Tab-separated table of N, CA and C in Angstrom:
chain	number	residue	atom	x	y	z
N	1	UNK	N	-17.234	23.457	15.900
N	1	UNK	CA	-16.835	22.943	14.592
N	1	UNK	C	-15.801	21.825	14.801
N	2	UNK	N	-16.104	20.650	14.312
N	2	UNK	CA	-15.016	19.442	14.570
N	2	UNK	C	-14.397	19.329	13.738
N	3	UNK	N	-13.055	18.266	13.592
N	3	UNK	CA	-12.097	18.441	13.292
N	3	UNK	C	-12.475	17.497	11.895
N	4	UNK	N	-12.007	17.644	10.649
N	4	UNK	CA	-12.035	17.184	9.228
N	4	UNK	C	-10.967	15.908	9.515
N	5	UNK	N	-11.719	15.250	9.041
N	5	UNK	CA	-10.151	13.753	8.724
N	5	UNK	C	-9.525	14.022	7.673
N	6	UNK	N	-8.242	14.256	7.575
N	6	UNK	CA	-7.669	14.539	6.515
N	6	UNK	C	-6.340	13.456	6.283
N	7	UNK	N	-6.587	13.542	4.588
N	7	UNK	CA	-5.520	12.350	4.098
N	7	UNK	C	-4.778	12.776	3.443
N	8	UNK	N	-4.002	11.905	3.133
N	8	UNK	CA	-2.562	11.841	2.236
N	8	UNK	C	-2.882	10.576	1.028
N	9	UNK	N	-2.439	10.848	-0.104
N	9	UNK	CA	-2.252	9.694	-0.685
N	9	UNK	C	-0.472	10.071	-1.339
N	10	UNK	N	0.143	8.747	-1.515
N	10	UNK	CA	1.210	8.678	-1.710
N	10	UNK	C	1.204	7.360	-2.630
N	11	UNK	N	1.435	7.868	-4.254
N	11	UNK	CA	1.858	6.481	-4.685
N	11	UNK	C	3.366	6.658	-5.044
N	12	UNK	N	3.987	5.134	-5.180
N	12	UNK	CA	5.505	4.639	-5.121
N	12	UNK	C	5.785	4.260	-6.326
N	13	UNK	N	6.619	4.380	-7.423
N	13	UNK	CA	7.156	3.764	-8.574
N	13	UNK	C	8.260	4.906	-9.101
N	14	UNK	N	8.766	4.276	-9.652
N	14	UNK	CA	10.130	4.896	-10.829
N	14	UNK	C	9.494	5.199	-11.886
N	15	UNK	N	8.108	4.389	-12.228
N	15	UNK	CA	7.722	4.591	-13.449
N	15	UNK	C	6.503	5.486	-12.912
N	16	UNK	N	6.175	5.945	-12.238
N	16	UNK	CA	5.347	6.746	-12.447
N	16	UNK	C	6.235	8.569	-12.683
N	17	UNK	N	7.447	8.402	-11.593
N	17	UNK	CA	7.685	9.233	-12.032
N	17	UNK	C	8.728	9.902	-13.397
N	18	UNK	N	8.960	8.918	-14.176
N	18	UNK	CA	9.279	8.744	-15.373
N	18	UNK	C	8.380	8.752	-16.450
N	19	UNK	N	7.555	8.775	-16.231
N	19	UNK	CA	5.754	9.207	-16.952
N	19	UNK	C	5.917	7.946	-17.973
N	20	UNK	N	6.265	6.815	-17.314
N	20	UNK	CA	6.157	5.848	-17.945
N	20	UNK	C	4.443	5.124	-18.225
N	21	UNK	N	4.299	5.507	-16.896
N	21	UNK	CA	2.316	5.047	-16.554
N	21	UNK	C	2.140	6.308	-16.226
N	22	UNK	N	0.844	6.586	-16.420
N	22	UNK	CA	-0.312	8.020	-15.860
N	22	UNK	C	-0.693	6.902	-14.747
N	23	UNK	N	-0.172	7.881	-13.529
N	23	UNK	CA	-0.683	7.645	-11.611
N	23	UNK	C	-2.695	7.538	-11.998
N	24	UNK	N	-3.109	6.936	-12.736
N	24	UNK	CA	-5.024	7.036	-12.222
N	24	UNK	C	-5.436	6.636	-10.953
N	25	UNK	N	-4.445	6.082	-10.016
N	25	UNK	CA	-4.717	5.879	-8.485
N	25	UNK	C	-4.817	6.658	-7.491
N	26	UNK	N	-3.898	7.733	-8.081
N	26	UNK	CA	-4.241	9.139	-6.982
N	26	UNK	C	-5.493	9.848	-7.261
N	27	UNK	N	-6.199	9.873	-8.480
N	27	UNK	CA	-7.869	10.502	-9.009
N	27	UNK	C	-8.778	9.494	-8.238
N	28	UNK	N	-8.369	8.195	-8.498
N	28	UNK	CA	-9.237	7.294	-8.032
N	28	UNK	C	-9.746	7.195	-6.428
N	29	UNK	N	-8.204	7.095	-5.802
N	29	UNK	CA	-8.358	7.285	-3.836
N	29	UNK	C	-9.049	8.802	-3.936
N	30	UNK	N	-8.586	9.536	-3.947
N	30	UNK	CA	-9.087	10.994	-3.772
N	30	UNK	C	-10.762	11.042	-4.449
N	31	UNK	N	-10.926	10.300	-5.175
N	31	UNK	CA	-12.528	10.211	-5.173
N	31	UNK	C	-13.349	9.769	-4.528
N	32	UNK	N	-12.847	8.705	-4.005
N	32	UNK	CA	-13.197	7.661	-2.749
N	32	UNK	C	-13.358	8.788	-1.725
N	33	UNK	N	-12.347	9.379	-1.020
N	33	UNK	CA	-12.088	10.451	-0.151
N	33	UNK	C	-13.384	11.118	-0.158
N	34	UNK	N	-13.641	11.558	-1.071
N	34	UNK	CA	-14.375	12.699	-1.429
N	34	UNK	C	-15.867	12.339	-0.988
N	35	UNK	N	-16.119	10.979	-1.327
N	35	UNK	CA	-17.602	10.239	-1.276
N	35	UNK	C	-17.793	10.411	0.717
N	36	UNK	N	-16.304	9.982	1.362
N	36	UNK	CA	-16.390	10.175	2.444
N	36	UNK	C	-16.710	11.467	3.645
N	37	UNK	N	-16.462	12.625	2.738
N	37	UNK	CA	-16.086	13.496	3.279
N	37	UNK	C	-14.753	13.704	4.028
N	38	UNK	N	-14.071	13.060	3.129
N	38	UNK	CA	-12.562	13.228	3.930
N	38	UNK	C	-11.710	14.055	2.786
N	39	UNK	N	-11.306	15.215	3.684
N	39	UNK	CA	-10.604	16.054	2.806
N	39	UNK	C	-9.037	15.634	2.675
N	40	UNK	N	-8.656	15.485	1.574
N	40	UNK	CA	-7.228	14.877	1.010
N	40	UNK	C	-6.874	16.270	0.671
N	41	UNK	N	-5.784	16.295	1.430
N	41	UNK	CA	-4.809	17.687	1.360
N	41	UNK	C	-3.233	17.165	0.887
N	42	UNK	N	-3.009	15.821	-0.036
N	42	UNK	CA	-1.785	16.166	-0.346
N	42	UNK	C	-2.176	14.895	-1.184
N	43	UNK	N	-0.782	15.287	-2.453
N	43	UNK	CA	-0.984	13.702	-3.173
N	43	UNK	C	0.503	13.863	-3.386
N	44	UNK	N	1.456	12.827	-3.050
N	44	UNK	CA	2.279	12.695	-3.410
N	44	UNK	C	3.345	10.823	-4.380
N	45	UNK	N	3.991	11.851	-5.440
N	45	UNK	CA	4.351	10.218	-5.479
N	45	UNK	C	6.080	10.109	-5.457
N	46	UNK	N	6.975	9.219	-4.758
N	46	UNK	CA	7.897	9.017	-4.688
N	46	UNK	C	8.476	7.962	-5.321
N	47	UNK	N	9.767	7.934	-6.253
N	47	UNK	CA	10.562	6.967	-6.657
N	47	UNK	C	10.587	5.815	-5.168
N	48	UNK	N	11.017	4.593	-6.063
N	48	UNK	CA	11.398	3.111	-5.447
N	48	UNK	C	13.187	3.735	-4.176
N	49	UNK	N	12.545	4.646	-3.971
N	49	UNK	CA	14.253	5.227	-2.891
N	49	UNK	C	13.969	4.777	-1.528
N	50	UNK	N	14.566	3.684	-0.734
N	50	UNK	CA	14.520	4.087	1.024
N	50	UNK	C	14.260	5.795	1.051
N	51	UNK	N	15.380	6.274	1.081
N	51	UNK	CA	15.492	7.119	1.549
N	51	UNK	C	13.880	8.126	1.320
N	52	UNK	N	13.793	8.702	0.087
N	52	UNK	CA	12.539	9.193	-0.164
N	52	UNK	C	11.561	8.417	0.253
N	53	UNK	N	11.093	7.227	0.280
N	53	UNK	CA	10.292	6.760	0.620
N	53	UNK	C	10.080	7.148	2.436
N	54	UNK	N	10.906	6.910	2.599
N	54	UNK	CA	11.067	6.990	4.580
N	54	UNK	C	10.938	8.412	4.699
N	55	UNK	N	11.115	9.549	3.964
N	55	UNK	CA	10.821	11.016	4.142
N	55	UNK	C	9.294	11.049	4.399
N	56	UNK	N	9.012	10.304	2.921
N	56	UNK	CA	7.610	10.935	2.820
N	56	UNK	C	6.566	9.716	3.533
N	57	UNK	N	6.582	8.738	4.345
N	57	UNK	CA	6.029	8.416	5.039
N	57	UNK	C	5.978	9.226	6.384
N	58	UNK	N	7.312	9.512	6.762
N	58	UNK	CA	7.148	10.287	8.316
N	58	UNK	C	6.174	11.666	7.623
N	59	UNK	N	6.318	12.199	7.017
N	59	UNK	CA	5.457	13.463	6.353
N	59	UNK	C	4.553	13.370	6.629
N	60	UNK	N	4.037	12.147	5.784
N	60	UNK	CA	2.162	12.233	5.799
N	60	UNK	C	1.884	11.850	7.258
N	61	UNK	N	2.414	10.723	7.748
N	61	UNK	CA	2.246	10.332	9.310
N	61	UNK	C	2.003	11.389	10.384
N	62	UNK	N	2.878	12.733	10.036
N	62	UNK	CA	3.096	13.430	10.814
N	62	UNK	C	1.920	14.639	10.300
N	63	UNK	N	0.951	14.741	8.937
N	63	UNK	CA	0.238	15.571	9.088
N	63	UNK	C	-0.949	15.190	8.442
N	64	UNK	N	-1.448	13.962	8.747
N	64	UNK	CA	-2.685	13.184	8.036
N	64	UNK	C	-3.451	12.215	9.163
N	65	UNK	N	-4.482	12.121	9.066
N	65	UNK	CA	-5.779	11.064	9.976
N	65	UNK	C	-5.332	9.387	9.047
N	66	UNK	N	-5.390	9.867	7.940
N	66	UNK	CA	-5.520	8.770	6.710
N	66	UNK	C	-4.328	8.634	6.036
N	67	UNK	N	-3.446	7.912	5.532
N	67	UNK	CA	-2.471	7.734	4.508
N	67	UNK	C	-2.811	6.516	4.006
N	68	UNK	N	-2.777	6.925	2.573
N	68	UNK	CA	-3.886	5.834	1.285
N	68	UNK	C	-2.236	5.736	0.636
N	69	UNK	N	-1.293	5.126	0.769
N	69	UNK	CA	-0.192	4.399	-0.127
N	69	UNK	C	-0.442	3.452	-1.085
N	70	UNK	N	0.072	3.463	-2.322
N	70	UNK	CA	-0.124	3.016	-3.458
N	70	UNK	C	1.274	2.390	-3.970
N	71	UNK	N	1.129	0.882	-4.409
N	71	UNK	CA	2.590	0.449	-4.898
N	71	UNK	C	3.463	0.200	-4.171
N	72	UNK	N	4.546	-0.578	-4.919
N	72	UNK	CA	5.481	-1.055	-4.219
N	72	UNK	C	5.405	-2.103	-3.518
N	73	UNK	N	4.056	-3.391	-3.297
N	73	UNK	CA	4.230	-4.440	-2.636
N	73	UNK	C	4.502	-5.699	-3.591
N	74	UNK	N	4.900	-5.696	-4.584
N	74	UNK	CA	5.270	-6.945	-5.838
N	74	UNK	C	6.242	-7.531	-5.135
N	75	UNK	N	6.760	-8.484	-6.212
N	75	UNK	CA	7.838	-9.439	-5.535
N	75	UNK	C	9.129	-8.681	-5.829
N	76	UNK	N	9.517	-8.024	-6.409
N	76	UNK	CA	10.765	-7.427	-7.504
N	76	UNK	C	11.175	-6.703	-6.187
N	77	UNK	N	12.626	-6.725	-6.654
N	77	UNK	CA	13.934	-6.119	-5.900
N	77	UNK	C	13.386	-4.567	-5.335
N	78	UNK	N	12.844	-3.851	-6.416
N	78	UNK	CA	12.142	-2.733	-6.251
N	78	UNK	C	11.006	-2.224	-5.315
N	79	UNK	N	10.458	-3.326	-4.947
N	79	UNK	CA	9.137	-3.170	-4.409
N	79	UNK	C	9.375	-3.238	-2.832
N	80	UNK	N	9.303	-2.076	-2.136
N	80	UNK	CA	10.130	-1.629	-0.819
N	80	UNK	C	9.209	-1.085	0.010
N	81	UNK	N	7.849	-1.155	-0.421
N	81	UNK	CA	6.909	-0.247	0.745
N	81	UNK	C	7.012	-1.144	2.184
N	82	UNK	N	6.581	-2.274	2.341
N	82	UNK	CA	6.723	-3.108	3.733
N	82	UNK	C	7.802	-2.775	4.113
N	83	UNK	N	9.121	-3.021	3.319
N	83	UNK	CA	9.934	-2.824	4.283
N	83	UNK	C	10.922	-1.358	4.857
N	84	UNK	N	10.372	-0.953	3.881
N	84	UNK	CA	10.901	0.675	4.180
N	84	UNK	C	10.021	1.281	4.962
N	85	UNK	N	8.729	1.126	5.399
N	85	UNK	CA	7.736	1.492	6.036
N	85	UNK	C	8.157	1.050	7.519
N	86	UNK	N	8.484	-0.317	7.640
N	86	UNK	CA	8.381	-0.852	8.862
N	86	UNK	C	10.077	-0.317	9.526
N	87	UNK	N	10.604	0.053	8.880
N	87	UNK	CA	12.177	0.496	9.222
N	87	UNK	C	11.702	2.313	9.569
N	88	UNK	N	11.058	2.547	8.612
N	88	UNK	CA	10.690	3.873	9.297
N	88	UNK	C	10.099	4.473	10.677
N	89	UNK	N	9.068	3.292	11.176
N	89	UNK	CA	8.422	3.772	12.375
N	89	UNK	C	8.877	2.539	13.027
N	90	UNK	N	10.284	2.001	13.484
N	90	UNK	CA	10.980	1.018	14.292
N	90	UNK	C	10.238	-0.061	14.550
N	91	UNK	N	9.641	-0.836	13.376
N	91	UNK	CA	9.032	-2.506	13.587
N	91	UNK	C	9.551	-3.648	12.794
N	92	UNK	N	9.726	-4.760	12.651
N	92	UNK	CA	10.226	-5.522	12.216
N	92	UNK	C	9.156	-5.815	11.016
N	93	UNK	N	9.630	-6.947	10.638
N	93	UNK	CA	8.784	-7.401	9.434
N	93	UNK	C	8.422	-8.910	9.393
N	94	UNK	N	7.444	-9.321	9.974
N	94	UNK	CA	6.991	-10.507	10.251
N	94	UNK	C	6.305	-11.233	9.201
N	95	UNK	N	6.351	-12.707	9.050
N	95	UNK	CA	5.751	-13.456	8.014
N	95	UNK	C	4.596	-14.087	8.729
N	96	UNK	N	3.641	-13.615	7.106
N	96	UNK	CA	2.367	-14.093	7.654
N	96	UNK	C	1.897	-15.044	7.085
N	97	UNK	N	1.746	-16.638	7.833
N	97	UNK	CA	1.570	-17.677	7.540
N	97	UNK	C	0.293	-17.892	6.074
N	98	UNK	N	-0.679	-17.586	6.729
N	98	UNK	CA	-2.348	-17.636	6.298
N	98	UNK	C	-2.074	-16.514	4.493
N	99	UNK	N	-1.021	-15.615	4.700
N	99	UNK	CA	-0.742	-14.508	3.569
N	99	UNK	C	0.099	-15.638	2.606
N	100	UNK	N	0.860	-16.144	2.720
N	100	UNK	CA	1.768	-17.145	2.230
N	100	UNK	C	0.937	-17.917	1.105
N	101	UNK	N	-0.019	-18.737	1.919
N	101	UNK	CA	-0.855	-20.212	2.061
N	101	UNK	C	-1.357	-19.584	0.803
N	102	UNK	N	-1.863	-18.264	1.345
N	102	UNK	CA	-2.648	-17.204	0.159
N	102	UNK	C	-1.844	-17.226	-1.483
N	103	UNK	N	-0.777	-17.011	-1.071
N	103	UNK	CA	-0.094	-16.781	-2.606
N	103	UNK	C	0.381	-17.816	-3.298
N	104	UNK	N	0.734	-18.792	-2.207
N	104	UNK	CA	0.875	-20.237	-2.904
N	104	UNK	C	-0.326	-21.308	-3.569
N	105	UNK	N	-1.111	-20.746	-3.133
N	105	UNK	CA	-2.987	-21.073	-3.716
N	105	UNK	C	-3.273	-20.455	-5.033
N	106	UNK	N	-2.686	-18.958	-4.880
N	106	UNK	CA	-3.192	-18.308	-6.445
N	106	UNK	C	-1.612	-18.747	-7.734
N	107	UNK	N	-0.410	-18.758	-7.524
N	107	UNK	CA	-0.154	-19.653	-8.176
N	107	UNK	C	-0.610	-20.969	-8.844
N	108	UNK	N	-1.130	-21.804	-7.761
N	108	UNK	CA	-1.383	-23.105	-7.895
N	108	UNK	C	-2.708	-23.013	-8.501
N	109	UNK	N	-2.771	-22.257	-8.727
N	109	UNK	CA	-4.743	-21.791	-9.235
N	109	UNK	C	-4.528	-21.440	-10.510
N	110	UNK	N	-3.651	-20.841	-11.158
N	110	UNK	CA	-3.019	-20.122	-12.364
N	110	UNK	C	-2.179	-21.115	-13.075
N	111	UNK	N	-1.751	-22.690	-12.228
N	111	UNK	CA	-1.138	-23.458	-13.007
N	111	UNK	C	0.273	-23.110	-13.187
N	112	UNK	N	1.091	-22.170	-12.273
N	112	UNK	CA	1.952	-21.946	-11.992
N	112	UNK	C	3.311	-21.975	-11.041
N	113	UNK	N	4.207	-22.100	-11.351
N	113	UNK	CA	5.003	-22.399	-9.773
N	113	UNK	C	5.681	-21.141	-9.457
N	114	UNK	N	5.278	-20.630	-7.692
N	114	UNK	CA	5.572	-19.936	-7.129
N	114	UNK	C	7.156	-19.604	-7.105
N	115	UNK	N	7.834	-18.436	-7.559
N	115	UNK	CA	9.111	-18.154	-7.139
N	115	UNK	C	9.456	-17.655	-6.088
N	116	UNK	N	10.607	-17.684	-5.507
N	116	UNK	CA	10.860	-17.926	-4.233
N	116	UNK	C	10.487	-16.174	-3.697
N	117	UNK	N	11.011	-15.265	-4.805
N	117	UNK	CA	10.426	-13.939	-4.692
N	117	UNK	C	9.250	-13.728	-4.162
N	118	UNK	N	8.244	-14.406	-4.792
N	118	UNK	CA	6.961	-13.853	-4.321
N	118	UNK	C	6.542	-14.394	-2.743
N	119	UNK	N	7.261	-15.010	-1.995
N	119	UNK	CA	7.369	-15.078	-0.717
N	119	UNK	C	7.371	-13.787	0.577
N	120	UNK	N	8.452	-12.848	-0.325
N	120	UNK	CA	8.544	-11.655	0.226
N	120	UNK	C	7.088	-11.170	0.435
N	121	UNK	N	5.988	-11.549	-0.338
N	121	UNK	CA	4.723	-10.505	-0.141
N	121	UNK	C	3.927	-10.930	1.331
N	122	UNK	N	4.534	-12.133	1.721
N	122	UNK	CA	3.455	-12.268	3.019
N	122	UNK	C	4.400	-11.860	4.081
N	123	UNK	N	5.570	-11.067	4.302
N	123	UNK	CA	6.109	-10.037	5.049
N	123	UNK	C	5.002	-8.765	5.388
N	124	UNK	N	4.940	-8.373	6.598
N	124	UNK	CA	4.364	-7.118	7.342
N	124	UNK	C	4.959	-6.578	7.973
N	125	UNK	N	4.862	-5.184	8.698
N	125	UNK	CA	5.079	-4.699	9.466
N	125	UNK	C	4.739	-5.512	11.175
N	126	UNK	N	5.372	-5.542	12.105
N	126	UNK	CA	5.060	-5.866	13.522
N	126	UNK	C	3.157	-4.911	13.354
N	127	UNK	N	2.443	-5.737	13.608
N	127	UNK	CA	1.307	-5.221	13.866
N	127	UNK	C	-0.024	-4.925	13.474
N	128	UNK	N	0.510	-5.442	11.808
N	128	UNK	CA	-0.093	-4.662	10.747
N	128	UNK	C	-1.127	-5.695	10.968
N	129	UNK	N	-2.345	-5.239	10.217
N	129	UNK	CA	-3.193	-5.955	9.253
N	129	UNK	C	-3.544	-5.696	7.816
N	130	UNK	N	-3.114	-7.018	7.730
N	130	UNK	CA	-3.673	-8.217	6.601
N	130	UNK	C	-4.833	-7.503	5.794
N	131	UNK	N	-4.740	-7.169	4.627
N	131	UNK	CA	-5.614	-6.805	3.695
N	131	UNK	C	-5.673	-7.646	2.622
N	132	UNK	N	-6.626	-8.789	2.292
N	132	UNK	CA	-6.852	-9.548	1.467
N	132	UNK	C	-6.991	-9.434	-0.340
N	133	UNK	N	-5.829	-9.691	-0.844
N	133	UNK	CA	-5.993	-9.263	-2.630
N	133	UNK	C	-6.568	-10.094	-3.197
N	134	UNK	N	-8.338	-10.230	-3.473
N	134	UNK	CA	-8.747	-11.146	-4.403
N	134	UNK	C	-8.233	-11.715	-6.229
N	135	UNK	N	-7.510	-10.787	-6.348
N	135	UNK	CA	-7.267	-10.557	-7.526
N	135	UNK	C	-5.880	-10.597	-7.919
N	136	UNK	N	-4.828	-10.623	-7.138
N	136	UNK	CA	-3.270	-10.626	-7.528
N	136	UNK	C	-2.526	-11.171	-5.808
N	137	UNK	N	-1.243	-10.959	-6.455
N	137	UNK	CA	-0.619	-11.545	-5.470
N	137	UNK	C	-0.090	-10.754	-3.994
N	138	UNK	N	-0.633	-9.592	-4.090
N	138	UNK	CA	0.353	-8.648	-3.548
N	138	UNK	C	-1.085	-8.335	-1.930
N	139	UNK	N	-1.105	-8.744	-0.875
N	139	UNK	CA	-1.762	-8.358	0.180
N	139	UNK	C	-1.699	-6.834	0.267
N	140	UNK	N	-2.107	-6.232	0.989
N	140	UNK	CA	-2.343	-4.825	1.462
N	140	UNK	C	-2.550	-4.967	2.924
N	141	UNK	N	-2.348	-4.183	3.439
N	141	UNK	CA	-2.091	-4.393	4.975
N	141	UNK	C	-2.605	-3.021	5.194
N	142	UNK	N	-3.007	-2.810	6.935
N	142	UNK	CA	-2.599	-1.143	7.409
N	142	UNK	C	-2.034	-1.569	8.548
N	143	UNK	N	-1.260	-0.128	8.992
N	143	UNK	CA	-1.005	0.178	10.164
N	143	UNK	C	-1.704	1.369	10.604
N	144	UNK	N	-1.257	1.214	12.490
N	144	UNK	CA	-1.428	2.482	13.444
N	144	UNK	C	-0.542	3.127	13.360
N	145	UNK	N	0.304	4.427	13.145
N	145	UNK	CA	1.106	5.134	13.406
N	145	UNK	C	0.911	6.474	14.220
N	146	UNK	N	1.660	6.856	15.019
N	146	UNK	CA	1.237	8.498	15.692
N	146	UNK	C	0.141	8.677	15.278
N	147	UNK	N	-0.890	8.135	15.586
N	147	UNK	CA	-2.467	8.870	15.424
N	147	UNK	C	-3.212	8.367	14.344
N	148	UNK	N	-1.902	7.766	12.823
N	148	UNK	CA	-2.772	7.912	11.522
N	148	UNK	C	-3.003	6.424	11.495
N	149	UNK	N	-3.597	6.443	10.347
N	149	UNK	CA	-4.130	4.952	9.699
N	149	UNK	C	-3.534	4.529	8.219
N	150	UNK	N	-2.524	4.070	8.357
N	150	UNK	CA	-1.747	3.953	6.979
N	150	UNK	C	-1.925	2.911	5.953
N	151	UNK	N	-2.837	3.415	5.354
N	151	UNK	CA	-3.401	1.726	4.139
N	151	UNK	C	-2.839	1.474	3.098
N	152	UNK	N	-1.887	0.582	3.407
N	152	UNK	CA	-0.520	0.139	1.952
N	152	UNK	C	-1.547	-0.823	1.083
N	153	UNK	N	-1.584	-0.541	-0.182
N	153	UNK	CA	-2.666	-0.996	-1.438
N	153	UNK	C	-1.435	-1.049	-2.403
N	154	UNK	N	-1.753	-2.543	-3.827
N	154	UNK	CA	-1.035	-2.499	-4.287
N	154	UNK	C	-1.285	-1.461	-5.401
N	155	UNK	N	-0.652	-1.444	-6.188
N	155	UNK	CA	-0.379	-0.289	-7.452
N	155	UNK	C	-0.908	-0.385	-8.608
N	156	UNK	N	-1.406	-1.805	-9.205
N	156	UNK	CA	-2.093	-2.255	-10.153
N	156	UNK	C	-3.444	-1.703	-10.034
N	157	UNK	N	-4.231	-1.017	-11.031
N	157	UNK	CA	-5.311	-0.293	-10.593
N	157	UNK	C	-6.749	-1.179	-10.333
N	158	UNK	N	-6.724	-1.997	-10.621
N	158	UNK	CA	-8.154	-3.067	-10.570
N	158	UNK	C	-7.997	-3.912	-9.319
N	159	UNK	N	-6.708	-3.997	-9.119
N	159	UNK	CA	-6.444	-4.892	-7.118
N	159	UNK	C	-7.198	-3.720	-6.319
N	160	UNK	N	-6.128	-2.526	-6.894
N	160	UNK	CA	-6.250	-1.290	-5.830
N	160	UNK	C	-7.662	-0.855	-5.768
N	161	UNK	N	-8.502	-1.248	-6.720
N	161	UNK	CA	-10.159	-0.432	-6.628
N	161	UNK	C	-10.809	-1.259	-6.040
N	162	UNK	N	-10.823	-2.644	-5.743
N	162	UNK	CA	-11.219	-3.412	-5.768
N	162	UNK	C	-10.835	-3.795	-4.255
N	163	UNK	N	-10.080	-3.504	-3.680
N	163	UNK	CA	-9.458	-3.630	-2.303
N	163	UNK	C	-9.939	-2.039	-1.524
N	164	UNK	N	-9.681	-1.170	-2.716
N	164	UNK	CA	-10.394	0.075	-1.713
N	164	UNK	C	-11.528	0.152	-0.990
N	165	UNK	N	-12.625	-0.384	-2.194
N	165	UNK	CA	-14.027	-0.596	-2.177
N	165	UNK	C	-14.029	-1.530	-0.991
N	166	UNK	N	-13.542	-2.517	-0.956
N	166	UNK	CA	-13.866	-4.052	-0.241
N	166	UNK	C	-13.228	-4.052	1.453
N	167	UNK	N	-11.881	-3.869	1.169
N	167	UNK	CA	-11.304	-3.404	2.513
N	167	UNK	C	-10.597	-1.858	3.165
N	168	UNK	N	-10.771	-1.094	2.121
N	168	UNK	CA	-10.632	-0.103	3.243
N	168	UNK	C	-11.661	0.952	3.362
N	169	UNK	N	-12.387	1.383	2.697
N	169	UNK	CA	-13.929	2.132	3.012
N	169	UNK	C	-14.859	1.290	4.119
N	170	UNK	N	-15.083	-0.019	4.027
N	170	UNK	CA	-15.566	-0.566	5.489
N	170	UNK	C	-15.450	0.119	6.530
């Protein structure tokens, strides 16, 4: 009998857990899961905290094949998954040229001028890959960690379905 891939999903906001928004991203990944045969044994969601955030990444890291993260890659002061992620498992946070080019295109496409904020989104982890957002500004990336596969997706639900489908079920 072989071993089940098992996941984690973890989405990130203040407002989710303020029941400001209903989380439909944790029904949504966990359905995905399901199509796979990958059994999702935890859903968790954590406030915009380092601290909580860096708990519950080593968590799932430490008992998941898969970690499906949700939120937290916007431009706003708040939005801490890259870099609380990459402080958690000791990597820096590198800028990604081609991710940049990317966000300064969908501005310029929208008839808009880029704030200096939304710069922060073509930051990664040392290592990561580049997950392409057809639809908003916010990339998605994964990493390798101790064993798992950690797929940071943004939080908006039509990027996030739309990036699930496209780049991370492949």
């Amino acid at each position: 009998m072989g071993h089940r891939v098992r996941a984690e999903i973890l989405t990130i906001g203040d407002e989710l857990l303020r029941g400001e928004i209903v989380d439909s991203n944790k029904a949504f990944l966990a359905e995905r899961l399901l199509t796979l045969d990958v059994e999702c044994r935890h859903q968790i969601s954590v406030c915009d905290d380092p601290v909580d955030m860096t708990e519950a990444f080593r968590i799932a890291v430490g008992r998941a094949d898969i970690v499906l993260v949700s939120g937290g890659l916007g431009p706003t002061r708040d939005d801490l998954t890259a870099e609380v992620l990459a402080q958690a498992f000791g990597r820096e946070l590198c800028l990604d040229e081609s991710s940049l080019e990317t966000i300064r295109a969908f501005f310029k496409n929208v008839g808009r001028e880029m704030s200096p904020n939304n710069a922060k989104q073509a930051y990664f982890p040392t290592a990561a890959e580049v997950l392409p957002n057809p639809l908003g500004t916010a990339p998605g990336f994964m990493i390798e960690e101790g064993g798992s596969l950690v797929f940071c997706l943004p939080g908006v639900p039509r990027e996030l379905h739309r990036m699930m489908d496209e780049e991370v079920l492949p």
